[in-house]
Coordinates of C-alpha atoms in Angstrom, one line a residue:
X1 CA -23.4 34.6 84.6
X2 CA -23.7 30.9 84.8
X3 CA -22.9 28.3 81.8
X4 CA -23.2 25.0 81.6
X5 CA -20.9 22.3 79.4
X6 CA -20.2 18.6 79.8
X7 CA -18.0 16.3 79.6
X8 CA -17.5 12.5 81.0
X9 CA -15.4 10.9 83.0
X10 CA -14.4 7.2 82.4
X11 CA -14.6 4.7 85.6
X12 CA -13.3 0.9 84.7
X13 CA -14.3 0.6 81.1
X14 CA -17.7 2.5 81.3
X15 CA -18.1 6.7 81.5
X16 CA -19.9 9.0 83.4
X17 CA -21.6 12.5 82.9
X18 CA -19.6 15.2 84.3
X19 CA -21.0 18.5 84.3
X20 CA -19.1 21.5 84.5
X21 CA -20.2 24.8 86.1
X22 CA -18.7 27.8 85.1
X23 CA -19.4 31.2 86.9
X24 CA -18.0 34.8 85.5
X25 CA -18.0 37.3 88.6
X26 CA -16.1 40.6 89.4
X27 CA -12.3 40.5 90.1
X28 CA -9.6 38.4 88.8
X29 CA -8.9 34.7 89.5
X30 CA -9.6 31.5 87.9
X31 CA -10.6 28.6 90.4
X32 CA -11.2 25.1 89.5
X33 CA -13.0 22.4 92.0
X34 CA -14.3 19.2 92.0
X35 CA -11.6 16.8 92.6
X36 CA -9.8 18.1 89.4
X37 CA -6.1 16.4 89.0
X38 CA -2.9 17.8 88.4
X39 CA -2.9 17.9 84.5
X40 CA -6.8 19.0 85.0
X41 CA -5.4 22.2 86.8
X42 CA -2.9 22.8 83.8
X43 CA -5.7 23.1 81.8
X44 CA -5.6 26.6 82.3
X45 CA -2.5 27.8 80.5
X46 CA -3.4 26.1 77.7
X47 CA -6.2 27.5 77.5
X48 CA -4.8 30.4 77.7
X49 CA -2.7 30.2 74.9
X50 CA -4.8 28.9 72.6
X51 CA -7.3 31.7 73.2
X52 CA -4.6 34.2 72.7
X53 CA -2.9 32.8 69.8
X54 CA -6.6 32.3 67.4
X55 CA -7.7 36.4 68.8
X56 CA -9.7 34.9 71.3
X57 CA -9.9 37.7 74.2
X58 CA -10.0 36.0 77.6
X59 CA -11.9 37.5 79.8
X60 CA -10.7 40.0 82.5
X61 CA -12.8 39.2 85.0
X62 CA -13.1 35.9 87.8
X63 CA -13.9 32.5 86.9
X64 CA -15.2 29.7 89.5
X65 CA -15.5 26.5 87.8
X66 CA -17.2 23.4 89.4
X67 CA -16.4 20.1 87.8
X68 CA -19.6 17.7 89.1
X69 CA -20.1 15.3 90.8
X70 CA -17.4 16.4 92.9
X71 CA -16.8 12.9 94.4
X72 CA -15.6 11.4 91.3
X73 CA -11.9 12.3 90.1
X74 CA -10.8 14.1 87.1
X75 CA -7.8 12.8 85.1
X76 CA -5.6 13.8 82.0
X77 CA -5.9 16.6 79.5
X78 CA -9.3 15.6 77.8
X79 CA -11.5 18.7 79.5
X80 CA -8.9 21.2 78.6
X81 CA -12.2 21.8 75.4
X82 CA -15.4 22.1 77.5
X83 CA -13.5 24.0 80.0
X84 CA -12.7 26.3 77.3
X85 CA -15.8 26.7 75.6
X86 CA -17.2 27.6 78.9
X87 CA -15.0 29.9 79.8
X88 CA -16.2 31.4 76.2
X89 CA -19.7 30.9 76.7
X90 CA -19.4 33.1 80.1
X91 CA -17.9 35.8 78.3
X92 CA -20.5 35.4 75.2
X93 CA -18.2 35.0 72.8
X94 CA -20.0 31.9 72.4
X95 CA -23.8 31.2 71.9
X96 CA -24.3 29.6 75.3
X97 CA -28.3 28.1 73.7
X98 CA -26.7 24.7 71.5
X99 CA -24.2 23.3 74.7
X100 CA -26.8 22.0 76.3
X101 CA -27.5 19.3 73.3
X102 CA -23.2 18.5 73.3
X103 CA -21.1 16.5 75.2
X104 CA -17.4 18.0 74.7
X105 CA -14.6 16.5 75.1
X106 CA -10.5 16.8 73.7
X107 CA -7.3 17.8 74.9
X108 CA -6.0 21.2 73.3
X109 CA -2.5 22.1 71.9
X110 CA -1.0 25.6 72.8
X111 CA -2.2 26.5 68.8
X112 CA -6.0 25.8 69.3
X113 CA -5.3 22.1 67.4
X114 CA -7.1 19.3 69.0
X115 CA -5.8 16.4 70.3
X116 CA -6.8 12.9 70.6
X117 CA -8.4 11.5 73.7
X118 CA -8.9 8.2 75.7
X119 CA -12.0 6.4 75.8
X120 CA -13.8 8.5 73.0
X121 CA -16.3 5.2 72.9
X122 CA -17.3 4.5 76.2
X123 CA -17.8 8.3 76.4
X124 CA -19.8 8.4 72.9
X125 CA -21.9 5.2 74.3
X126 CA -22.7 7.8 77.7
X127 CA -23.4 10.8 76.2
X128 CA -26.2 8.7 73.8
X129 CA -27.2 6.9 77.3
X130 CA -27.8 10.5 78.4
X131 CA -30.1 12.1 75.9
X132 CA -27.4 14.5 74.4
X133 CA -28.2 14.9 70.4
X134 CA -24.3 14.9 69.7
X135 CA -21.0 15.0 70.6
X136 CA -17.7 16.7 70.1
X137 CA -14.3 15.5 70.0
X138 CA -10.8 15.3 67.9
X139 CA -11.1 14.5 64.8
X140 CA -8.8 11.6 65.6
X141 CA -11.1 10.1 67.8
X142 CA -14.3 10.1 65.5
X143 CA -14.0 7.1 63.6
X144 CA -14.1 5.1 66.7
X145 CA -16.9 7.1 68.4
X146 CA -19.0 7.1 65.5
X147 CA -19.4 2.9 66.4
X148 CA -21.7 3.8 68.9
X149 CA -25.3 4.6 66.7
X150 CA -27.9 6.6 67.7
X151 CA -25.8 9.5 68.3
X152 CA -24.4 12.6 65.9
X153 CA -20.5 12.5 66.2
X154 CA -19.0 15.5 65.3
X155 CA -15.0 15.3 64.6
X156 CA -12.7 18.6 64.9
X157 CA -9.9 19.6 64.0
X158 CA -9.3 23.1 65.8
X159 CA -10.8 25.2 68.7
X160 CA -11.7 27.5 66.2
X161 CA -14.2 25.0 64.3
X162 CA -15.7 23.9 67.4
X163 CA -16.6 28.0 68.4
X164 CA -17.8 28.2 64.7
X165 CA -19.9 25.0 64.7
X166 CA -21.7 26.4 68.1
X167 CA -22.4 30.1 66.8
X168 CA -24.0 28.6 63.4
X169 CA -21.0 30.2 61.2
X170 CA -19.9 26.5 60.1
X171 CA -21.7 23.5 58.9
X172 CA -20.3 20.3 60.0
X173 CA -21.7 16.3 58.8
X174 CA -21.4 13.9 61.7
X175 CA -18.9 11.7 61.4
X176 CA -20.0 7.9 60.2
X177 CA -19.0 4.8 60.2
X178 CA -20.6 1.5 58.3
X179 CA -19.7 -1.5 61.0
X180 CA -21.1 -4.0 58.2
X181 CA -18.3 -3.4 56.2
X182 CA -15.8 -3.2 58.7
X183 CA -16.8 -6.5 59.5
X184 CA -16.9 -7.8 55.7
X185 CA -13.2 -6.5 55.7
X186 CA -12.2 -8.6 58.2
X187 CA -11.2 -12.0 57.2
X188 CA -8.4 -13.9 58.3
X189 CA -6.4 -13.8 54.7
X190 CA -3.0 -13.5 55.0
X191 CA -2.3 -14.6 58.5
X192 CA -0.3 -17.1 59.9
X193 CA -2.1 -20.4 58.9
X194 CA -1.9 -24.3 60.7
X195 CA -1.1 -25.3 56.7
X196 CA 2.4 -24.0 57.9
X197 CA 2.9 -26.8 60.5
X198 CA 4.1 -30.3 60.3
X199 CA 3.0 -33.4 62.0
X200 CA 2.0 -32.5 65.7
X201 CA -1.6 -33.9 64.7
X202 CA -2.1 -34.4 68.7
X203 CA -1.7 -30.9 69.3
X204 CA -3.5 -29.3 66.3
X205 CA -6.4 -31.2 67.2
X206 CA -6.1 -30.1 70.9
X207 CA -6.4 -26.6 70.1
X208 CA -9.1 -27.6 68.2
X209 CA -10.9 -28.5 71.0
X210 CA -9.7 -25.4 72.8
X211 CA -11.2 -23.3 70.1
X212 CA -14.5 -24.4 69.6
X213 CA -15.0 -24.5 73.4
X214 CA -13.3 -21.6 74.9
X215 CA -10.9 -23.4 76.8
X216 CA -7.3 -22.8 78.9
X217 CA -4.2 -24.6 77.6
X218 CA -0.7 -25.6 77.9
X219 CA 1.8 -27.1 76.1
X220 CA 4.8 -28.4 77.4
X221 CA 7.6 -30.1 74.8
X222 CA 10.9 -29.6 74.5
X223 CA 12.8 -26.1 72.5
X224 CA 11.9 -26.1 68.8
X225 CA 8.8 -28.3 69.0
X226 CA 6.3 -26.0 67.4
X227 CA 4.7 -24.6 70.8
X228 CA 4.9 -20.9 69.9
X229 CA 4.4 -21.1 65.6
X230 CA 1.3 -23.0 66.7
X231 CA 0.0 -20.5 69.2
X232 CA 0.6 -17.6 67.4
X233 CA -1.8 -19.5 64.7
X234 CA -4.8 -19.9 67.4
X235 CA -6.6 -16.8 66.4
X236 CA -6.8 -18.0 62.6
X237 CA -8.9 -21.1 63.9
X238 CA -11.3 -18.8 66.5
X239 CA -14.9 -17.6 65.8
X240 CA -15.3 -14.4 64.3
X241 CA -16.3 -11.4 67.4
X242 CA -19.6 -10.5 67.2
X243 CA -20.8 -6.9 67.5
X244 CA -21.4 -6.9 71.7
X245 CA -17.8 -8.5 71.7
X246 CA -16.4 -6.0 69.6
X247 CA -17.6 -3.4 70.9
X248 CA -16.6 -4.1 74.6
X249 CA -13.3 -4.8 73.4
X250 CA -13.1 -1.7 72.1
X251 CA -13.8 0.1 75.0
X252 CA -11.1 -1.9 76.9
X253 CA -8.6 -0.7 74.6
X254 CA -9.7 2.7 74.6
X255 CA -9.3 3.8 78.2
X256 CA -5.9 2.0 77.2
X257 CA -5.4 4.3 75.0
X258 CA -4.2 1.8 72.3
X259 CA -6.9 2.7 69.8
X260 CA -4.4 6.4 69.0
X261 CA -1.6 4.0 68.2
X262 CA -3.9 2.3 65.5
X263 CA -4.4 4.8 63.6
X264 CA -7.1 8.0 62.9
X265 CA -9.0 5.9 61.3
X266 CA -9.1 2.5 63.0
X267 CA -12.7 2.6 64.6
X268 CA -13.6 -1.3 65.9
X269 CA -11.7 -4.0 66.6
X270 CA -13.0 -6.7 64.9
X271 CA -10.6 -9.2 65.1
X272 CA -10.0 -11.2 68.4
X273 CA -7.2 -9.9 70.2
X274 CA -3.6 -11.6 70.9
X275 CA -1.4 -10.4 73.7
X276 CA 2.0 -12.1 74.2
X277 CA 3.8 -10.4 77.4
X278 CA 7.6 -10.9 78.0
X279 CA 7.8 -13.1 81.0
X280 CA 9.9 -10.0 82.8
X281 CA 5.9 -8.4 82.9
X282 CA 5.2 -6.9 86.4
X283 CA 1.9 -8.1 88.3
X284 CA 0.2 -5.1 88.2
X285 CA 1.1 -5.0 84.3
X286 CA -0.2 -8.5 84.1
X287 CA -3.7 -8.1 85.8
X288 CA -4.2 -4.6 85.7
X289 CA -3.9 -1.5 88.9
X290 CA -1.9 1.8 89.5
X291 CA -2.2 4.5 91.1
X292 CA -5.3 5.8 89.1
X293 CA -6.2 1.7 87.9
X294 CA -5.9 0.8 84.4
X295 CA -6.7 -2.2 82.2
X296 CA -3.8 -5.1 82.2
X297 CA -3.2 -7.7 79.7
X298 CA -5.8 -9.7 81.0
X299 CA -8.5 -7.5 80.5
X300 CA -6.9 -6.8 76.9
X301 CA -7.2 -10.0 75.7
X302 CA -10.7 -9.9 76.7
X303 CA -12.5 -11.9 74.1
X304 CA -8.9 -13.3 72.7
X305 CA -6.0 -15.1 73.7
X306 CA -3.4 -14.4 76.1
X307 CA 0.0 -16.2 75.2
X308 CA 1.9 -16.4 78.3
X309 CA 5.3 -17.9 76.8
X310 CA 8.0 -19.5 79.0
X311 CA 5.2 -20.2 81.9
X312 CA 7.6 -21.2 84.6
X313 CA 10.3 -18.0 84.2
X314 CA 6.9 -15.4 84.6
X315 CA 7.3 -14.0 88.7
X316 CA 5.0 -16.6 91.0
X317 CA 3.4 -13.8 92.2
X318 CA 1.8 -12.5 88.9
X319 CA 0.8 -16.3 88.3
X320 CA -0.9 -16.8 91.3
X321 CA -3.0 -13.4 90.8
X322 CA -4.4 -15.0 87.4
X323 CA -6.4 -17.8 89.5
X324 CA -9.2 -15.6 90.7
X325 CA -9.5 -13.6 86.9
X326 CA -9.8 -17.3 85.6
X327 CA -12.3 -18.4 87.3
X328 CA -14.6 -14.8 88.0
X329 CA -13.6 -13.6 84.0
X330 CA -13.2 -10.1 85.2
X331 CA -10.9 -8.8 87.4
X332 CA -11.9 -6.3 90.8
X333 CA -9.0 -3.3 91.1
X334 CA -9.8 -1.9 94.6
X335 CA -8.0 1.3 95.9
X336 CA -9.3 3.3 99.2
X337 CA -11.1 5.8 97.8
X338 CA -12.7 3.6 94.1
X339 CA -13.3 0.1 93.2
X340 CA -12.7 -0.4 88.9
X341 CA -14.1 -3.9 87.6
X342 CA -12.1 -4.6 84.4
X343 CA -13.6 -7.5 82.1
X344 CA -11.3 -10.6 81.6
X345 CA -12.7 -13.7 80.0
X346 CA -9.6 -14.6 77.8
X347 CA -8.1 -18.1 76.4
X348 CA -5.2 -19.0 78.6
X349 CA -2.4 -20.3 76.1
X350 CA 0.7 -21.4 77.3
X351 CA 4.1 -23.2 76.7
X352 CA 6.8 -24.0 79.1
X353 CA 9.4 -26.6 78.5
X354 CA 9.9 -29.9 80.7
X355 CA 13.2 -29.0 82.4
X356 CA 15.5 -26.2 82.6
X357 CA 17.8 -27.5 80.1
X358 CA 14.1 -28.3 77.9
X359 CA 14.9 -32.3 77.4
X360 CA 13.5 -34.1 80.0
X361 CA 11.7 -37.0 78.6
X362 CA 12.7 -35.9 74.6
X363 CA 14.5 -39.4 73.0
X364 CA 16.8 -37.6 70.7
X365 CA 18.6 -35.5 73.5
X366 CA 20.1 -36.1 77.0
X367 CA 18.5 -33.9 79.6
X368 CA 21.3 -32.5 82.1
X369 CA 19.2 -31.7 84.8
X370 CA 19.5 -33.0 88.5
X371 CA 15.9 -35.2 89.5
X372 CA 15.6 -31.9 92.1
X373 CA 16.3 -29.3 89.2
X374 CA 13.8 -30.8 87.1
X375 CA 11.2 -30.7 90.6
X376 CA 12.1 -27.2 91.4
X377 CA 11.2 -26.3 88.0
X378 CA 7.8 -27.8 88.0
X379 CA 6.8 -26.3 91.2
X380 CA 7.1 -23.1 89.8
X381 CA 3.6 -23.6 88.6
X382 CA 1.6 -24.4 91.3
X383 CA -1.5 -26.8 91.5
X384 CA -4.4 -24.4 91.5
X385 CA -3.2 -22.8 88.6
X386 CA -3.2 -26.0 86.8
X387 CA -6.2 -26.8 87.9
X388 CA -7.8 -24.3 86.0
X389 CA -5.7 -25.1 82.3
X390 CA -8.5 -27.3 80.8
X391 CA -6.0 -29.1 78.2
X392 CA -2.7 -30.0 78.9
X393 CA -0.6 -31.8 76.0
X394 CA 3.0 -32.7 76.1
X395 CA 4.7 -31.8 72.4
X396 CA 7.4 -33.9 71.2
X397 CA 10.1 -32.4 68.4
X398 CA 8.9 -33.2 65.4
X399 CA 11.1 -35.9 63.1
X400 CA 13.1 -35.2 60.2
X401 CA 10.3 -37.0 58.0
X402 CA 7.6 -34.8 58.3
X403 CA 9.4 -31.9 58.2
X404 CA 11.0 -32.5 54.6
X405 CA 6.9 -33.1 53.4
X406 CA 6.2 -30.1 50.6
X407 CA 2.3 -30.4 51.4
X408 CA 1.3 -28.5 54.6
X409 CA -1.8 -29.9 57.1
X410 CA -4.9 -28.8 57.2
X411 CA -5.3 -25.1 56.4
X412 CA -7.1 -23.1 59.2
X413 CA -10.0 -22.5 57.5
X414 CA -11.0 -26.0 57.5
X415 CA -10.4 -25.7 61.5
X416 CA -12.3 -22.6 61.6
X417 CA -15.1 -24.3 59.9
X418 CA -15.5 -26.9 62.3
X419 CA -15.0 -24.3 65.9
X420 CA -17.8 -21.9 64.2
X421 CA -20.3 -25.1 63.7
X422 CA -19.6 -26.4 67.3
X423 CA -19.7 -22.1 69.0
X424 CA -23.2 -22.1 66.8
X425 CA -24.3 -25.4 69.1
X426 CA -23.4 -23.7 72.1
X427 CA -24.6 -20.2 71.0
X428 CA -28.2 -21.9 71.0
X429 CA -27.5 -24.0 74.5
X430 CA -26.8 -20.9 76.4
X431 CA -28.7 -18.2 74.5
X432 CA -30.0 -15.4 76.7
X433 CA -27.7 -15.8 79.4
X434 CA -24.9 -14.2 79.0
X435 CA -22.6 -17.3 78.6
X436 CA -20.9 -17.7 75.4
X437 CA -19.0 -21.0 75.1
X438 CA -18.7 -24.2 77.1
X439 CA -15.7 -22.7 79.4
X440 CA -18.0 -20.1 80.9
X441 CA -20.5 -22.9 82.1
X442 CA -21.5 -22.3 85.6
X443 CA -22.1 -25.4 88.0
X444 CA -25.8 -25.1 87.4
X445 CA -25.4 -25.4 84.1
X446 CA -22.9 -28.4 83.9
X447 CA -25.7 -30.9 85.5
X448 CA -27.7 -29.2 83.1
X449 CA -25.6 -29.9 80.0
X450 CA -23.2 -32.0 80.9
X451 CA -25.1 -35.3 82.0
X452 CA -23.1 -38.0 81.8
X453 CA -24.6 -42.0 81.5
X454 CA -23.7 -44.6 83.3
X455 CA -20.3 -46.1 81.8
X456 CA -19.4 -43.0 81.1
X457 CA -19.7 -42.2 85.1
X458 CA -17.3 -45.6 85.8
X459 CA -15.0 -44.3 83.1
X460 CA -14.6 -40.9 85.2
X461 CA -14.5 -42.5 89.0
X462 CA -11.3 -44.6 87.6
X463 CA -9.6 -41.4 85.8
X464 CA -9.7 -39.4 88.8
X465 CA -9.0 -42.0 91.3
X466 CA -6.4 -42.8 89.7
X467 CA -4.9 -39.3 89.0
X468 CA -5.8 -37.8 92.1
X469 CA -7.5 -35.3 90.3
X470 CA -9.3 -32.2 91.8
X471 CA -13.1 -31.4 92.0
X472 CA -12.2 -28.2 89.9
X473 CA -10.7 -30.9 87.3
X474 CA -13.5 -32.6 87.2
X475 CA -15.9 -30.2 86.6
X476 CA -13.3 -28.7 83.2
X477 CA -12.9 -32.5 82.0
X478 CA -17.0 -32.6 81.7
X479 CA -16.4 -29.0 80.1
X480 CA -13.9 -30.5 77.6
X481 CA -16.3 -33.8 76.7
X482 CA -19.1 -30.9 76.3
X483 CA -17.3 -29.3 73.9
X484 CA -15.9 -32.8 71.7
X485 CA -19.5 -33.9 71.8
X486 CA -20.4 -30.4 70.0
X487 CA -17.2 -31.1 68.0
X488 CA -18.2 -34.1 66.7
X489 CA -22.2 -32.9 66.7
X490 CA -23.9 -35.5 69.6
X491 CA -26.1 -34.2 71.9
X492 CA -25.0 -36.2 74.4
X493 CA -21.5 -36.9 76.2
X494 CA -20.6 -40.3 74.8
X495 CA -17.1 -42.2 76.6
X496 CA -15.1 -41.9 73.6
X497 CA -15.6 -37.9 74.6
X498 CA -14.9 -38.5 77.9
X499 CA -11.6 -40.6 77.3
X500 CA -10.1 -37.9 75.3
X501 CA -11.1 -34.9 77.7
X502 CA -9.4 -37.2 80.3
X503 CA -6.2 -37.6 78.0
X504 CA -5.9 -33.7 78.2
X505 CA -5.3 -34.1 81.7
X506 CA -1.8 -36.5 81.7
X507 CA 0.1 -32.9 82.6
X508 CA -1.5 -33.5 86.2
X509 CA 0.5 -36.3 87.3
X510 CA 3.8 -36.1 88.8
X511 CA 5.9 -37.9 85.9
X512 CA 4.4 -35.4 83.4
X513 CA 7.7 -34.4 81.5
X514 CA 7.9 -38.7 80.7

């Protein structure tokens, strides 16, 4: 007897179908094929178990299982369920006529109990993009598969209700989920607000500009300035996610498996993500790979900002493996036998201090570094990489004066008001093409947009001349005017726009830390 079940497999951030063949004959073996891993072969014992421990009786006779396509590798725990209700269905102790309408998937305790799984989304989003009616998984996992619309999402808790739910005994409502309110619940209350910060008016209005245009940054000031309390306040000032953002967010952090740490019944990210990794962070950490390739903190700040603190102590090596991610917005993990695309269009935030000793150039301290100390610790960011950090503001300590003030700056709200007015302008620039905000502009699009007139041309022929500045530079400076012109609602790129993109550039020359 042959039966049929599936299940999915996920490759990058995506899933694909995975249909398993299951065929009782005479004897008594149990093979499994089709490129099944080592916790894919386990499967068996605790299937096993949880047969024998709910009165199941496993069958006494052969089982050959074929897990298709068999070019396309099976990982972790998650098929222990359709394996079992196979297994099962061969032996007619369940009704073989509804699996055909399920996809199946979760990882089974030694007791029958369910267990959460990764990527229940991307898998959800598959098995609608595949014609099944429903599917089944953990319980734990339904809140987050339910997202995905057009598709019956069934959660269990047991083996036993899934056997139950397939033979007709037991009734269960799909799992469901209202996105419009999970989206009216998020607002940015209670966060860390820029009312908290004093003075640094140069800075606040730099990430400003960052903000409403998508753009890289770095700070560089002396210890105790402000750079970290002010980046950690960067996501109260960003646009809100849409549903496409969220949603591919949410798949990024699924095949993490980061959405089980949030909780049964966290279901969307709707918030823009914020990842701060210790500078001790390995490469393949950083960007992403393994063995069997998984989703780094670049791809998890998809859509968000990464806080790289401390740029100059993170390994060279990790750094210079950003460069490509910055530019493409998605990152390529090739191993000899796959290729996994991770997205990764993120913000670039970062701080790093002028010196070793963190007081080169300050007035109110003496720096003690050696001229070849202080050198030796610039180079540890190199020029390309720099390159592509649109805004780069030095940060002085801020005085005695305006610290003492009891009235805060400008609340983020008022920020936020002015990045979702200039992200509308561009929302409507590059509608239908898959560009979001003035960082992502291609070269095409940058004559196109960014035309700049005549004085304005002069004004950038003497900046770069005079700074030495790349081509790359001058392509993000134009990105940077873009983005104060939509600031400051012109349609075109004015010189006053120009002279302040330029201004975010100082970091470039050699006497930055002055």
């Amino acid at each position: 007897m042959l039966i049929k079940t599936f299940g999915a497999a996920t490759i990058g951030i995506d899933a694909t179908l995975i249909t398993i063949e299951v065929h009782a004959t005479g004897g008594n073996n149990f093979v499994l094929v089709g490129l099944p891993d080592s916790s894919v072969r386990e499967s068996r014992e605790r299937i096993y178990s949880a047969m024998q421990v709910n009165g199941f009786r496993f069958p006494s006779h052969s089982y050959t299982i074929n897990m298709a396509p068999a070019d396309v590798k099976k990982e972790g725990a998650s098929y222990d369920l359709p394996l079992a209700i196979g297994i099962l269905a061969g032996d007619e102790q369940v009704k073989s006529e509804r699996l055909a309408d399920f996809l199946i998937m979760g990882e089974l305790s030694l007791d029958g109990s369910l267990q959460p799984i990764r990527g229940a989304l991307p898998i959800t989003l598959a098995a609608r993009r595949e014609g099944f009616k429903g599917i089944i998984l953990p319980m734990q996992n339904a809140a987050e598969a339910a997202v995905a619309d057009g598709i019956a999402v069934y959660g269990m808790e047991h083996l036993l209700d899934v056997v139950r739910f397939l033979n007709g005994m037991q009734q269960v409502e799909p799992y469901r989920v209202d996105v419009a309110q999970l989206f009216a619940e998020s607002d940015h209350a209670g966060e860390l607000d820029f009312a908290d910060v004093r003075g640094q008016e140069n800075v606040r209005r730099a990430m400003e500009v960052a903000a409403a245009g998508g753009h890289n940054m770095l700070m560089v000031g002396p210890p105790g300035a402000g750079k970290s309390m002010m980046a950690k306040r960067l996501p109260s000032i960003l646009p809100p996610l849409s549903l496409d953002e969220a949603l591919e967010t949410t798949k990024i952090h699924s095949v993490a498996g980061l959405m089980q740490q949030r909780g049964e019944r966290q279901s969307l990210i709707v918030q823009r993500p914020f990842r701060s990794p210790h500078h001790t962070i390995t490469d393949v950490a950083l960007v992403g790979g393994g063995t069997n390739p998984h989703p780094g903190e670049i791809s998890l700040a998809h859509n968000g900002v990464l806080f790289l603190d401390e740029l100059p102590e993170y390994k060279r090596s990790a750094l210079e493996v950003m460069r490509q991610p910055l530019e493409d917005r998605k990152i390529t993990i090739a191993r000899t036998k796959m290729s996994v695309e991770y997205p990764a269009s993120f913000m670039l935030v970062a701080a790093m201090n002028p010196c070793p000793c963190g007081h080169y150039g300050d007035p109110t301290h003496a720096c003690t570094c050696t001229p070849l100390q202080v050198h030796r610790y610039k180079d540890r960011i190199s020029g390309p990489l720099l390159d592509r950090i649109d805004i780069q503001v030095p940060i002085q300590a801020v005085p005695y004066s305006e610290l003492r003030k009891r009235e805060g700056g400008e609340p983020s709200a008022a920020i936020r008001e002015r990045v979702v007015r200039a992200r509308k302008i561009q929302q409507a620039r590059f509608q239908g093409t898959g560009i979001h905000c003035n960082a992502q502009m291609t070269s095409k699009m940058l004559n196109q947009y960014c035309v700049i007139d005549e004085a304005g041309d002069r004004l950038l022929q003497h900046a770069l001349t005079k700074l030495g500045l790349s081509a790359r530079a001058y392509d993000r400076i134009r990105k940077v005017a873009r983005t104060i012109a939509d600031l400051a609602g012109e349609p075109n790129i004015l010189p006053p726009h120009l002279m302040e993109a330029i201004s975010y550039r100082s970091l470039d020359r050699e006497d930055y830390g002055e």
